[in-house]
Short mmCIF file of C-alpha atoms in Angstrom, two decimals:
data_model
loop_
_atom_site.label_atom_id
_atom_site.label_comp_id
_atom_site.label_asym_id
_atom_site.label_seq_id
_atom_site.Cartn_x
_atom_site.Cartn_y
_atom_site.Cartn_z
CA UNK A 104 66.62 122.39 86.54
CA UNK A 105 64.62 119.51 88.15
CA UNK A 106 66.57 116.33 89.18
CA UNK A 107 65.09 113.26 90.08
CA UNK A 108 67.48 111.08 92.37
CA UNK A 109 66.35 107.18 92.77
CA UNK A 110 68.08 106.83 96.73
CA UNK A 111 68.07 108.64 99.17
CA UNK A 112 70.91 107.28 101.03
CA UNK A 113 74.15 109.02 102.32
CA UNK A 114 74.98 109.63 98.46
CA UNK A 115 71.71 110.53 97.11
CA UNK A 116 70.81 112.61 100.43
CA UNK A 117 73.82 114.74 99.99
CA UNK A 118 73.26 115.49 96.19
CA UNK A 119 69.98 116.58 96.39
CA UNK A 120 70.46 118.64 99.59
CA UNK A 121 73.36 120.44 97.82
CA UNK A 122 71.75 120.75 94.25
CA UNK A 123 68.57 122.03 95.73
CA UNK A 124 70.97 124.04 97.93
CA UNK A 125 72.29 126.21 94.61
CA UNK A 126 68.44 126.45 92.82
CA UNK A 127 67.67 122.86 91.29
CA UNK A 128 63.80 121.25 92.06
CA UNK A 129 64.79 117.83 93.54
CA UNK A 130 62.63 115.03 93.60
CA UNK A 131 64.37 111.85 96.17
CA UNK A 132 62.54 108.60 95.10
CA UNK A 133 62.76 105.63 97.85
CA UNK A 134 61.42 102.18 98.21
CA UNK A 135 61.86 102.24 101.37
CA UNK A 136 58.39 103.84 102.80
CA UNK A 137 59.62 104.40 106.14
CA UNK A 138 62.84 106.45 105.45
CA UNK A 139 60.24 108.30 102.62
CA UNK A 140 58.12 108.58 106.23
CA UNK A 141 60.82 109.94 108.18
CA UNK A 142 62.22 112.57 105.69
CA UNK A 143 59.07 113.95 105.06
CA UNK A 144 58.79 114.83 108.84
CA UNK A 145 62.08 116.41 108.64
CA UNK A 146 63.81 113.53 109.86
CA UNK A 147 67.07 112.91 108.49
CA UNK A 148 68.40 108.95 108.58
CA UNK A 149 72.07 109.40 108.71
CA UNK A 150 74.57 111.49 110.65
CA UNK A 151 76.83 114.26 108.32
CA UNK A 152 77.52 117.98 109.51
CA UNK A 153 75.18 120.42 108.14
CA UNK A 154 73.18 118.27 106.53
CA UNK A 155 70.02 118.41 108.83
CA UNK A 156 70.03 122.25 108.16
CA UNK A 157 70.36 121.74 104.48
CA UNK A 158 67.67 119.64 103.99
CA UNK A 159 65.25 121.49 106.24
CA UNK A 160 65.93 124.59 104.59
CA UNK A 161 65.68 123.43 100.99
CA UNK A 162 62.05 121.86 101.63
CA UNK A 163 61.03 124.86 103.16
CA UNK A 164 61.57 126.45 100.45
CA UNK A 165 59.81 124.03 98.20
CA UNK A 166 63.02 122.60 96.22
CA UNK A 167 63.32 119.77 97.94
CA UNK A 168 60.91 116.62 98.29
CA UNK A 169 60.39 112.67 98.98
CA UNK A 170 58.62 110.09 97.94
CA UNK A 171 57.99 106.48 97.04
CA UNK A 172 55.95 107.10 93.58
CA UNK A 173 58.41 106.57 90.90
CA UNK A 174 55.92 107.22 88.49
CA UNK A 175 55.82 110.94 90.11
CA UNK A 176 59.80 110.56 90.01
CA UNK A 177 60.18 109.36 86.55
CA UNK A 178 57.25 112.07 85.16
CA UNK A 179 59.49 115.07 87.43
CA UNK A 180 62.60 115.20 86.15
CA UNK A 181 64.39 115.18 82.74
CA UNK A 182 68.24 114.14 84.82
CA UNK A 183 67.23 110.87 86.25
CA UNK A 184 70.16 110.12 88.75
CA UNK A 185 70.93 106.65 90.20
CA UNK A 186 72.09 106.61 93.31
CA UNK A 187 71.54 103.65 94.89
CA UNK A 188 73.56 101.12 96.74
CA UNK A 189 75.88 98.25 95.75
CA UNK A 190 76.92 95.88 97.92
CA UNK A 191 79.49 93.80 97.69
CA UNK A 192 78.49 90.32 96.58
CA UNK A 193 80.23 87.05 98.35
CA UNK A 194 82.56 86.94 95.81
CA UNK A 195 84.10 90.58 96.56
CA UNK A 196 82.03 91.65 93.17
CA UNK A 197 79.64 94.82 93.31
CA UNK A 198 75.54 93.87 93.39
CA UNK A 199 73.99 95.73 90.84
CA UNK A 200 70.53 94.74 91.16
CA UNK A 201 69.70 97.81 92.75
CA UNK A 202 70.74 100.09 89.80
CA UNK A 203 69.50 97.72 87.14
CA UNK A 204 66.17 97.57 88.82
CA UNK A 205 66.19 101.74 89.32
CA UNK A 206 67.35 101.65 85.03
CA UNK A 207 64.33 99.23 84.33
CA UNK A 208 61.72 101.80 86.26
CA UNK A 209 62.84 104.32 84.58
CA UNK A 210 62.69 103.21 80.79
CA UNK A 211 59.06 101.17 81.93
CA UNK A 212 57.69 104.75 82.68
CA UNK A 213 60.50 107.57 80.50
CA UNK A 214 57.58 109.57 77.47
CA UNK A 215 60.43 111.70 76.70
CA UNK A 216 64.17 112.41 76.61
CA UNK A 217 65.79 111.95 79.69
CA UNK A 218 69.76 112.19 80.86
CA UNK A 219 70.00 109.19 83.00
CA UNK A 220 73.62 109.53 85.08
CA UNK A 221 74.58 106.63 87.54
CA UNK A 222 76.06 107.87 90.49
CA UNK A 223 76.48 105.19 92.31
CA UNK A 224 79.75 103.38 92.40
CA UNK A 225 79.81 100.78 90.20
CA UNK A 226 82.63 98.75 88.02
CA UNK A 227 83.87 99.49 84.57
CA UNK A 228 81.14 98.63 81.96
CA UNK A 229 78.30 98.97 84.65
CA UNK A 230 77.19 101.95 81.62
CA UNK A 231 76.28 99.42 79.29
CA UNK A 232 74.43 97.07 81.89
CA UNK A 233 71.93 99.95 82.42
CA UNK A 234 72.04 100.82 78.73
CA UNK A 235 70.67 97.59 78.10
CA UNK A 236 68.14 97.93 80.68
CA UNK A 237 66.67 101.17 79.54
CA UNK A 238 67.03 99.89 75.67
CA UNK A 239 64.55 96.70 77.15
CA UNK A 240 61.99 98.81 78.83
CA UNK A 241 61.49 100.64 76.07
CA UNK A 242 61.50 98.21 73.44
CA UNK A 243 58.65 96.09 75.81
CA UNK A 244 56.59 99.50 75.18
CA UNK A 245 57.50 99.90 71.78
CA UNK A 246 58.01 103.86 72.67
CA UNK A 247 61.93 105.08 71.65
CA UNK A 248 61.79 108.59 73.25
CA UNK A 249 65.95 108.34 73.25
CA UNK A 250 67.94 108.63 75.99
CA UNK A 251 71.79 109.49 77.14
CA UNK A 252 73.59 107.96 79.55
CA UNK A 253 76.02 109.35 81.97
CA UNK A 254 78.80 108.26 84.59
CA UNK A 255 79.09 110.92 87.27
CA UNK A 256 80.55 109.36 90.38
CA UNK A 257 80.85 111.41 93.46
CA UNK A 258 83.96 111.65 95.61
CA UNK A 259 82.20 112.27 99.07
CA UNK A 260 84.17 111.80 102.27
CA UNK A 261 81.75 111.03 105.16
CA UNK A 262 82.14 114.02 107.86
CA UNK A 263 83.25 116.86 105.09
CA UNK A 264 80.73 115.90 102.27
CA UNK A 265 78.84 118.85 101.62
CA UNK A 266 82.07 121.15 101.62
CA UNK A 267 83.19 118.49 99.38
CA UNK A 268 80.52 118.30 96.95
CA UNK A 269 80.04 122.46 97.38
CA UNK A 270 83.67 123.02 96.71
CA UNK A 271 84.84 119.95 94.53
CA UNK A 272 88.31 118.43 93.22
CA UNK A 273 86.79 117.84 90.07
CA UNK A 274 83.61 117.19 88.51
CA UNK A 275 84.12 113.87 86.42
CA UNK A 276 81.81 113.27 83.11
CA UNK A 277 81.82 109.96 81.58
CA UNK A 278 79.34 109.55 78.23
CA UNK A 279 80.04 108.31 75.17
CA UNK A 280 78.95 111.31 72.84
CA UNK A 281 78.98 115.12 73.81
CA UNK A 282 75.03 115.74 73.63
CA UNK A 283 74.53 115.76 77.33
CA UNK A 284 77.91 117.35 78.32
CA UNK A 285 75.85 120.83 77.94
CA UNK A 286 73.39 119.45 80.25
CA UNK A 287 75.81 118.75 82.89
CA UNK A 288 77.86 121.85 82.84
CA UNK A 289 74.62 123.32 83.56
CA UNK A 290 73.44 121.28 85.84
CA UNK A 291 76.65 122.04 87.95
CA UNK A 292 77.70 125.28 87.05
CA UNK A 293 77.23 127.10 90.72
CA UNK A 294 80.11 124.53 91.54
CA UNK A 295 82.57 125.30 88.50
CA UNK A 296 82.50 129.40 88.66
CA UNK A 297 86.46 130.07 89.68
CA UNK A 298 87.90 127.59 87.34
CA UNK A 299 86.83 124.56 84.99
CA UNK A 300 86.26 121.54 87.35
CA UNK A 301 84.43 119.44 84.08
CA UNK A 302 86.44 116.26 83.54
CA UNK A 303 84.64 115.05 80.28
CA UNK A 304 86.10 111.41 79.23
CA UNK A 305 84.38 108.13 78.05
CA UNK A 306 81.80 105.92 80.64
CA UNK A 307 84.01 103.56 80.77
CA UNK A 308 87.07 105.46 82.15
CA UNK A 309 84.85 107.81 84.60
CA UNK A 310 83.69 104.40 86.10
CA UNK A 311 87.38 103.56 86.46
CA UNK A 312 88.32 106.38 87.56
CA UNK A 313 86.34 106.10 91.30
CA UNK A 314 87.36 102.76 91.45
CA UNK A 315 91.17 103.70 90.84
CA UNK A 316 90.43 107.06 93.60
CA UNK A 317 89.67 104.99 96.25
CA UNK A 318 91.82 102.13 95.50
CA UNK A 319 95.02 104.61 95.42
CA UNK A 320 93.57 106.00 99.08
CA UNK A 321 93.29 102.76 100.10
CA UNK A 322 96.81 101.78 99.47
CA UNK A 323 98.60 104.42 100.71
CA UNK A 324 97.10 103.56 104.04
CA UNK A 325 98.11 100.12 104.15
CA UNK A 326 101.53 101.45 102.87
CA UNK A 327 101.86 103.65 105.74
CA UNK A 328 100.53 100.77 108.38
CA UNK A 329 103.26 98.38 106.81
CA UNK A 330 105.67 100.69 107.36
CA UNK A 331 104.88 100.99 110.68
CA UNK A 332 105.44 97.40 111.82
CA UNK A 333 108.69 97.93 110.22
CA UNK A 334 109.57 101.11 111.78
CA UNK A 335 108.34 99.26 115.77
CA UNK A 336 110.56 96.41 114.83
CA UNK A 337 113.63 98.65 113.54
CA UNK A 338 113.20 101.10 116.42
CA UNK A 339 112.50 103.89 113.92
CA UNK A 340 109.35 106.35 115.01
CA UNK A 341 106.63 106.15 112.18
CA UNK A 342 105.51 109.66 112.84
CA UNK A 343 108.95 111.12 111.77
CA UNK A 344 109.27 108.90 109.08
CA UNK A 345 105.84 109.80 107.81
CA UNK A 346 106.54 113.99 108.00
CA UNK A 347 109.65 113.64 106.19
CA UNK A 348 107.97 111.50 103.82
CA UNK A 349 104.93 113.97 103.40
CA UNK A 350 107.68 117.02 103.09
CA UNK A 351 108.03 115.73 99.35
CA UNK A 352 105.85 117.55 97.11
CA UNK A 353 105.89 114.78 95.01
CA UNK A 354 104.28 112.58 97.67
CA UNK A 355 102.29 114.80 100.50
CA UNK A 356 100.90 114.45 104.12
CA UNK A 357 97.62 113.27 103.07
CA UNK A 358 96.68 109.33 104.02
CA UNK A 359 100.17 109.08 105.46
CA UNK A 360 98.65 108.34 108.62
CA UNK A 361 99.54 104.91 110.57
CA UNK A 362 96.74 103.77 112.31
CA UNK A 363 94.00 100.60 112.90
CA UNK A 364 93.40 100.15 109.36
CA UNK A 365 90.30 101.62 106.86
CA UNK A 366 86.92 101.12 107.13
CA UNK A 367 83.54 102.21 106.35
CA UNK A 368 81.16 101.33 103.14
CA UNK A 369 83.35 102.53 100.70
CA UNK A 370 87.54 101.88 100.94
CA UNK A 371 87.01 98.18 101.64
CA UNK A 372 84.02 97.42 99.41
CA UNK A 373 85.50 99.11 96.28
CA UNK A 374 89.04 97.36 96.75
CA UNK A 375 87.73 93.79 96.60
CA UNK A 376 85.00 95.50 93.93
CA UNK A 377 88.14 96.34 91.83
CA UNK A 378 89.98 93.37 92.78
CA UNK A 379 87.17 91.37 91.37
CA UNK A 380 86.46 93.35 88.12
CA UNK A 381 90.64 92.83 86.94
CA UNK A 382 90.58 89.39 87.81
CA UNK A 383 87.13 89.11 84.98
CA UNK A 384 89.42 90.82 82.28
CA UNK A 385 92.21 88.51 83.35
CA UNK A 386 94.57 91.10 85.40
CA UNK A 387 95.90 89.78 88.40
CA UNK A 388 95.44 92.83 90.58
CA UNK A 389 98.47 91.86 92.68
CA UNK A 390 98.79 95.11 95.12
CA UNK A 391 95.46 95.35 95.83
CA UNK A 392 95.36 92.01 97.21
CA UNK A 393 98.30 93.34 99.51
CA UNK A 394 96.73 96.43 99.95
CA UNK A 395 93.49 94.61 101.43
CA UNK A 396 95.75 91.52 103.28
CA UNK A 397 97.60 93.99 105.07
CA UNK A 398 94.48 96.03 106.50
CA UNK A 399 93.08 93.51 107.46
CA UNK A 400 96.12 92.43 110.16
CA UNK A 401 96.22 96.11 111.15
CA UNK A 402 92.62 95.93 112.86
CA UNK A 403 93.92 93.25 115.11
CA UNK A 404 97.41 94.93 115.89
CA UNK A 405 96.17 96.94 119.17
CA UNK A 406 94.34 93.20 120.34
CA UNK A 407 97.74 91.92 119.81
CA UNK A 408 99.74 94.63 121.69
CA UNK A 409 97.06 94.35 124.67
CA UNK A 410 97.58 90.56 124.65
CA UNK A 411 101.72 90.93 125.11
CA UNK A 412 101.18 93.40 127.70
CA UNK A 413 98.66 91.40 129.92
CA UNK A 414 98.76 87.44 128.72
CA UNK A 415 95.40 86.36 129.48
CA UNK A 416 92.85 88.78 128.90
CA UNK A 417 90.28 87.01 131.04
CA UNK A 418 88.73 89.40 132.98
CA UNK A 419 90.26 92.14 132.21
CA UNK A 420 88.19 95.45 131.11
CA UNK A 421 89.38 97.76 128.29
CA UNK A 422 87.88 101.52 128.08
CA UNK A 423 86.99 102.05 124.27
CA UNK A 424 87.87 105.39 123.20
CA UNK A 425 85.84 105.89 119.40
CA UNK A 426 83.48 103.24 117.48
CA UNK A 427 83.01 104.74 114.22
CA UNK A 428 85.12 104.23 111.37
CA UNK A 429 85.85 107.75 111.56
CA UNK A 430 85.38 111.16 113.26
CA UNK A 431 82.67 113.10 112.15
CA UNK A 432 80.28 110.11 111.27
CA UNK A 433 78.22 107.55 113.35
CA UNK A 434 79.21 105.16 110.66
CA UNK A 435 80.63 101.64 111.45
CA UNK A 436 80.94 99.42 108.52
CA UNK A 437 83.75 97.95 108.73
CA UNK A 438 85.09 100.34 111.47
CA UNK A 439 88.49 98.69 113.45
CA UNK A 440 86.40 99.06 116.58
CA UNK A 441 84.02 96.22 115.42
CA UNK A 442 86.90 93.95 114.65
CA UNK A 443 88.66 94.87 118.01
CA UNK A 444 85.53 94.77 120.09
CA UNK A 445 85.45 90.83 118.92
CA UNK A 446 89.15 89.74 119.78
CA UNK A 447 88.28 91.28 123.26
CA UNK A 448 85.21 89.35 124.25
CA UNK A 449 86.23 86.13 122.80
CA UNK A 450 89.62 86.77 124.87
CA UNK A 451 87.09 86.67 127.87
CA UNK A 452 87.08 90.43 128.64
CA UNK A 453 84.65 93.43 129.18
CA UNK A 454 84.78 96.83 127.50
CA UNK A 455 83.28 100.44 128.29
CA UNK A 456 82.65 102.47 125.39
CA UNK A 457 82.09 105.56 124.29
CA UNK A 458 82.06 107.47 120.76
CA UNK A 459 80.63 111.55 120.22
CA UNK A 460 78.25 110.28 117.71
CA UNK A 461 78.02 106.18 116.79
CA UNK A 462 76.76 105.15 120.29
CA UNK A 463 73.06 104.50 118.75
CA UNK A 464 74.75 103.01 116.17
CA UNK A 465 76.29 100.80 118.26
CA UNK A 466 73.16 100.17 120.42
CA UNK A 467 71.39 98.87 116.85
CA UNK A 468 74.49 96.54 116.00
CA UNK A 469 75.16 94.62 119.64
CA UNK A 470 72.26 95.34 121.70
CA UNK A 471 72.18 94.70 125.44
CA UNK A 472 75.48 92.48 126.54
CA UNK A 473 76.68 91.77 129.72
CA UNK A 474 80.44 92.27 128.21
CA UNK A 475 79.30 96.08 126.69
CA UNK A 476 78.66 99.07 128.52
CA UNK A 477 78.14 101.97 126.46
CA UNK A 478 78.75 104.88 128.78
CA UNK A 479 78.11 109.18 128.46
CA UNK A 480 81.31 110.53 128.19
CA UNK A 481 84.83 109.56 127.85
CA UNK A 482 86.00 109.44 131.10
CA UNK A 483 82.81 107.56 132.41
CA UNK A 484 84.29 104.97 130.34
CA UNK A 485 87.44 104.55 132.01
CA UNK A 486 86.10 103.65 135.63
CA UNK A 487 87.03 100.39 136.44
CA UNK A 488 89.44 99.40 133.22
CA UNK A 489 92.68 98.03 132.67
CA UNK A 490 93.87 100.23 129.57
CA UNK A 491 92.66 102.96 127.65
CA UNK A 492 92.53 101.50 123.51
CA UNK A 493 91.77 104.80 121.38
CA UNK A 494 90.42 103.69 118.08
CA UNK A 495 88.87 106.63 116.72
CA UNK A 496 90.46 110.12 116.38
CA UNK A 497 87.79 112.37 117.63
CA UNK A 498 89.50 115.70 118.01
CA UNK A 499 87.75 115.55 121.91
CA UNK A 500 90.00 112.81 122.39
CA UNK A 501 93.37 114.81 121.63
CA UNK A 502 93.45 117.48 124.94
CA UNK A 503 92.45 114.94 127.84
CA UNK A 504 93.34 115.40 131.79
CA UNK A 505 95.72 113.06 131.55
CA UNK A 506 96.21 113.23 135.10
CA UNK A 507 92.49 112.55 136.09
CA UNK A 508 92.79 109.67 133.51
CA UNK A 509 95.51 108.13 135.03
CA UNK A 510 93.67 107.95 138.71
CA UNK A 511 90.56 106.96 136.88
CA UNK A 512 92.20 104.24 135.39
CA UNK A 513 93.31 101.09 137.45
CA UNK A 514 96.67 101.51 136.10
CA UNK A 515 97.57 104.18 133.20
CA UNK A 516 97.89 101.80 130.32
CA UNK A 517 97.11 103.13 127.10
CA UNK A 518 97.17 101.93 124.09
CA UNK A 519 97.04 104.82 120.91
CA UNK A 520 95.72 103.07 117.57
CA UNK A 521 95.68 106.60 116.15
CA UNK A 522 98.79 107.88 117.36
CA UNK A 523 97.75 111.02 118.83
CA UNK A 524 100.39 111.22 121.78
CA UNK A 525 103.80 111.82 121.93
CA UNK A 526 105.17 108.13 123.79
CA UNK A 527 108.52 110.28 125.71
CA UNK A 528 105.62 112.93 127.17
CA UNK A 529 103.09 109.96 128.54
CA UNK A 530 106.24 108.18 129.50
CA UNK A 531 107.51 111.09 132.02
CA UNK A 532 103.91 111.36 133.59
CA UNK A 533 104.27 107.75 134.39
CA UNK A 534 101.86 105.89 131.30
CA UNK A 535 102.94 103.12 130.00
CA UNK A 536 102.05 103.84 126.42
CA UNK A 537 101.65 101.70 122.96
CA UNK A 538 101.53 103.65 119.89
CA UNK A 539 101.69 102.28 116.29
CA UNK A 540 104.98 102.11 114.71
CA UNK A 541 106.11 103.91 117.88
CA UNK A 542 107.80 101.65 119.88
CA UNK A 543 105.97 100.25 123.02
CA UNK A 544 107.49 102.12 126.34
CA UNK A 545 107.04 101.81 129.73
CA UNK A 546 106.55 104.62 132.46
CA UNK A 547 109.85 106.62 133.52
CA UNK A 548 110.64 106.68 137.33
CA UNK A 549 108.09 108.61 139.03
CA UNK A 550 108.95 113.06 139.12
CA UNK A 551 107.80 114.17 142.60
CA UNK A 552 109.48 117.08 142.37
CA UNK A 553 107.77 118.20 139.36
CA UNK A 554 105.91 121.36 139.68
CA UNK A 555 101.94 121.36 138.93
CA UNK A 556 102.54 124.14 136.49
CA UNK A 557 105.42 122.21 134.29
CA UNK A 558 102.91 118.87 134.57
CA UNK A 559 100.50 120.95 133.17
CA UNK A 560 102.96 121.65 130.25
CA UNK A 561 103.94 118.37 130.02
CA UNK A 562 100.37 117.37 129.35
CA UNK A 563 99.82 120.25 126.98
CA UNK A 564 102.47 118.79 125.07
CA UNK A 565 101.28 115.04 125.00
CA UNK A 566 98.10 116.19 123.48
CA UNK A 567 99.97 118.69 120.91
CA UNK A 568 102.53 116.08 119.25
CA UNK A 569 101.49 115.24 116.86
CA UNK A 570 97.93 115.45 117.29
CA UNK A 571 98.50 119.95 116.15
CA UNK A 572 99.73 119.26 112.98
CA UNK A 573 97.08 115.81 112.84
CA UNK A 574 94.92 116.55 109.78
CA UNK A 575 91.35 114.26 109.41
CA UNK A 576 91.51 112.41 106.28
CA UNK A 577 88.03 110.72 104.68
CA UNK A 578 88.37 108.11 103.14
CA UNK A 579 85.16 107.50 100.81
CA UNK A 580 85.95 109.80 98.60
CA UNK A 581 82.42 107.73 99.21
CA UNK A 582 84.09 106.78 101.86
CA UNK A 583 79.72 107.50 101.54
CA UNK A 584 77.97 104.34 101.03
CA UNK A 585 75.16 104.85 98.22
#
């Protein structure tokens, strides 16, 4: 089948890569010359696992290409996808002018039938925005070669997307008439062999329905990180609160996880999207508004743990362990570490960073700073600091030398946003340790007599509990911006 995708962003990268993957011809139209520029060289813009090989294999092969003609786009393909971005507007609302603008090309230059499906993530009723789009291209031609329109949004978590889009939950089909359900089952039919993954409802609930994904994600999050102040202020240990919690079937271990809050392009842009799209029908989308209020506090909790332990934070210097918003991505929209990065240096203090993957990232966003170094390994970044502030989860992070760390360090002061040490363990090799919903402890009396090989357990065990039984979530579902 050939497939014409309008983006060619983390979304409409990954789609083509894995449709072109399984036999489609995929055409990736871009405004965006220089990303067009860069593809074609074999260049690929963003950072997801496997995806470099994908791509390069699939134009080799001649199923895959780029450009910035839409007229070639428009001509190649009867599925015309949108994926483009939408940004949130000031208000919280998504911008549509992207996909509008991508609906209008396509009706200015559509001769025949075409299955237009938005993929992007947009809010309920979005379908008949570009409906009306396409209907006014035509009609300014006075050609009517018909059209049908589909909602297909993706459910992409940055770091596992192409497992995720090879091997889906479900596949969900919004239209409002059954003529291009046919279309679509064939269109993803190398996806849906071992059992029916089609989810065929109207556009207006398959819009809702990514919304109401993420959203639910979202909240359990900030559930879990509310519980957590609770539990630190009870003396209750969020981690064994959260397993016996997760042993219900009814409820599970996944996004149970206390930590610094969500972030990337999709969790917190599609909360205030939906928070924004109830209030227009007149629904006052009370939890949500919780569910947003209370990340936002949790990105400043390790700040405020670092400023009980020392007082002033005047020049002081904190090792950053992790910048992204995640592991397995370089992506840091909305990441914690940006929030905590800018408590610190107003506070008057220095940090040394380092994350597997987001350091370029990180070079693009802050530049050269007197207050930054962005160093080549973990442990380079802990020469010279006060405390250790682990933000992301990187599983390089979970089996450290503790013991080097702690002589590295000017004092072993660590502070665990993502929970992935037991506090009694770091406490007996002399840490004083901050976890979240953990309690904050301070370093047992020192164990001389402790045997190398029993420290060596000890350590063994730090990093195992509960880091062993840690699973990576992804948020976006698009946790993948468009």
């Amino acid at each position: 089948m050939k497939v014409t995708i309008f983006g060619s962003g983390y979304v409409g990268l990954v789609t083509a890569a894995c449709l072109a993957e399984v036999g489609h011809h995929i055409l990736c139209v871009d405004v965006d010359r220089r990303r067009i520029e860069r593809l074609g060289r074999g260049e690929v813009p963003i950072h997801e696992p496997g995806l470099d090989e994908l791509i390069a294999r699939n134009r080799a092969a001649g199923r895959l290409g780029f450009t910035h003609d839409a007229d070639a786009g428009v001509a190649h393909g009867r599925v015309q996808m949108i994926a483009v971005g939408t940004p949130p507007d000031e208000d919280g609302s998504a911008d549509l002018r992207h996909v509008l603008a991508v609906a209008e090309t396509i009706g200015a230059r559509m001769n025949d039938h075409k299955v237009v499906i938005t993929k992007s993530t947009v809010p309920v009723g979005t379908g008949d925005k570009v409906r009306a789009a396409l209907a006014a291209a035509l009609a300014r031609r006075g050609v009517a070669p018909g059209f049908d329109l589909v909602s297909n949004p993706e459910f992409l978590k940055e770091g596992a997307a192409i497992g995720d889009f090879m091997k889906p939950d479900r596949i969900v089909v919004g239209c409002d008439g059954d003529q291009a359900v046919p279309l679509l089952r064939e269109l993803y039919e190398p996806f849906n062999r071992n059992r029916d993954r089609l989810l065929v409802m109207d556009l207006r609930s398959a819009e809702l329905t990514k919304y109401a994904s993420n959203a639910m994600l979202a909240t359990r999050i900030s559930f879990m990180n509310e519980l957590a102040r609770f539990a630190e202020a009870a003396g209750a240990d969020i981690e064994s609160v959260r397993q016996g919690m997760g042993s219900d079937s009814r409820i599970g271990h996944a996004f149970l996880y206390p930590g610094l809050g969500y972030g990337g392009s999709c969790f917190p842009k599609d909360v205030k999207a939906l928070v924004r799209s109830a209030a227009e029908v007149g629904c006052d989308a009370a939890i949500l508004k919780a569910v947003e209020a209370v990340n936002e506090h949790q990105k400043r909790r390790l700040f405020a743990k670092m400023t009980r332990h020392f007082g002033s934070l005047e020049g002081r210097t904190i090792a950053l362990w992790g910048l992204a918003f995640k592991p397995q991505t370089d992506d840091m929209r909305e990441a914690p570490s940006r929030v905590l990065l800018e408590c610190l240096w107003q506070a008057g203090a220095r940090v040394r960073a380092f994350d597997p993957v987001a350091m370029g990232e990180a070079r693009a966003l802050y530049g050269e700073r007197d207050d930054l170094a962005l160093c080549d390994s973990a442990m380079a970044a802990l020469e010279g600091c006060d405390a250790l502030a682990i933000v992301t989860e990187w599983p390089e992070f979970r089996r450290p030398d503790l013991e080097r760390m702690a002589r590295t360090l000017r004092a072993p002061v660590m502070f665990d946003g993502r929970n992935l040490f037991d506090p009694a363990t770091l406490r007996g090799l002399g840490w004083c340790y901050y976890g979240i919903g953990r309690g904050e402890t301070a370093p047992s009396a020192p164990r001389s007599d402790e045997a190398p090989l029993r420290l060596a357990q000890r350590q063994a065990a730090a990093a195992r509990a509960p880091a062993a039984e840690r699973r990576t979530e992804r948020a976006s579902t698009d946790v993948a911006p468009a």
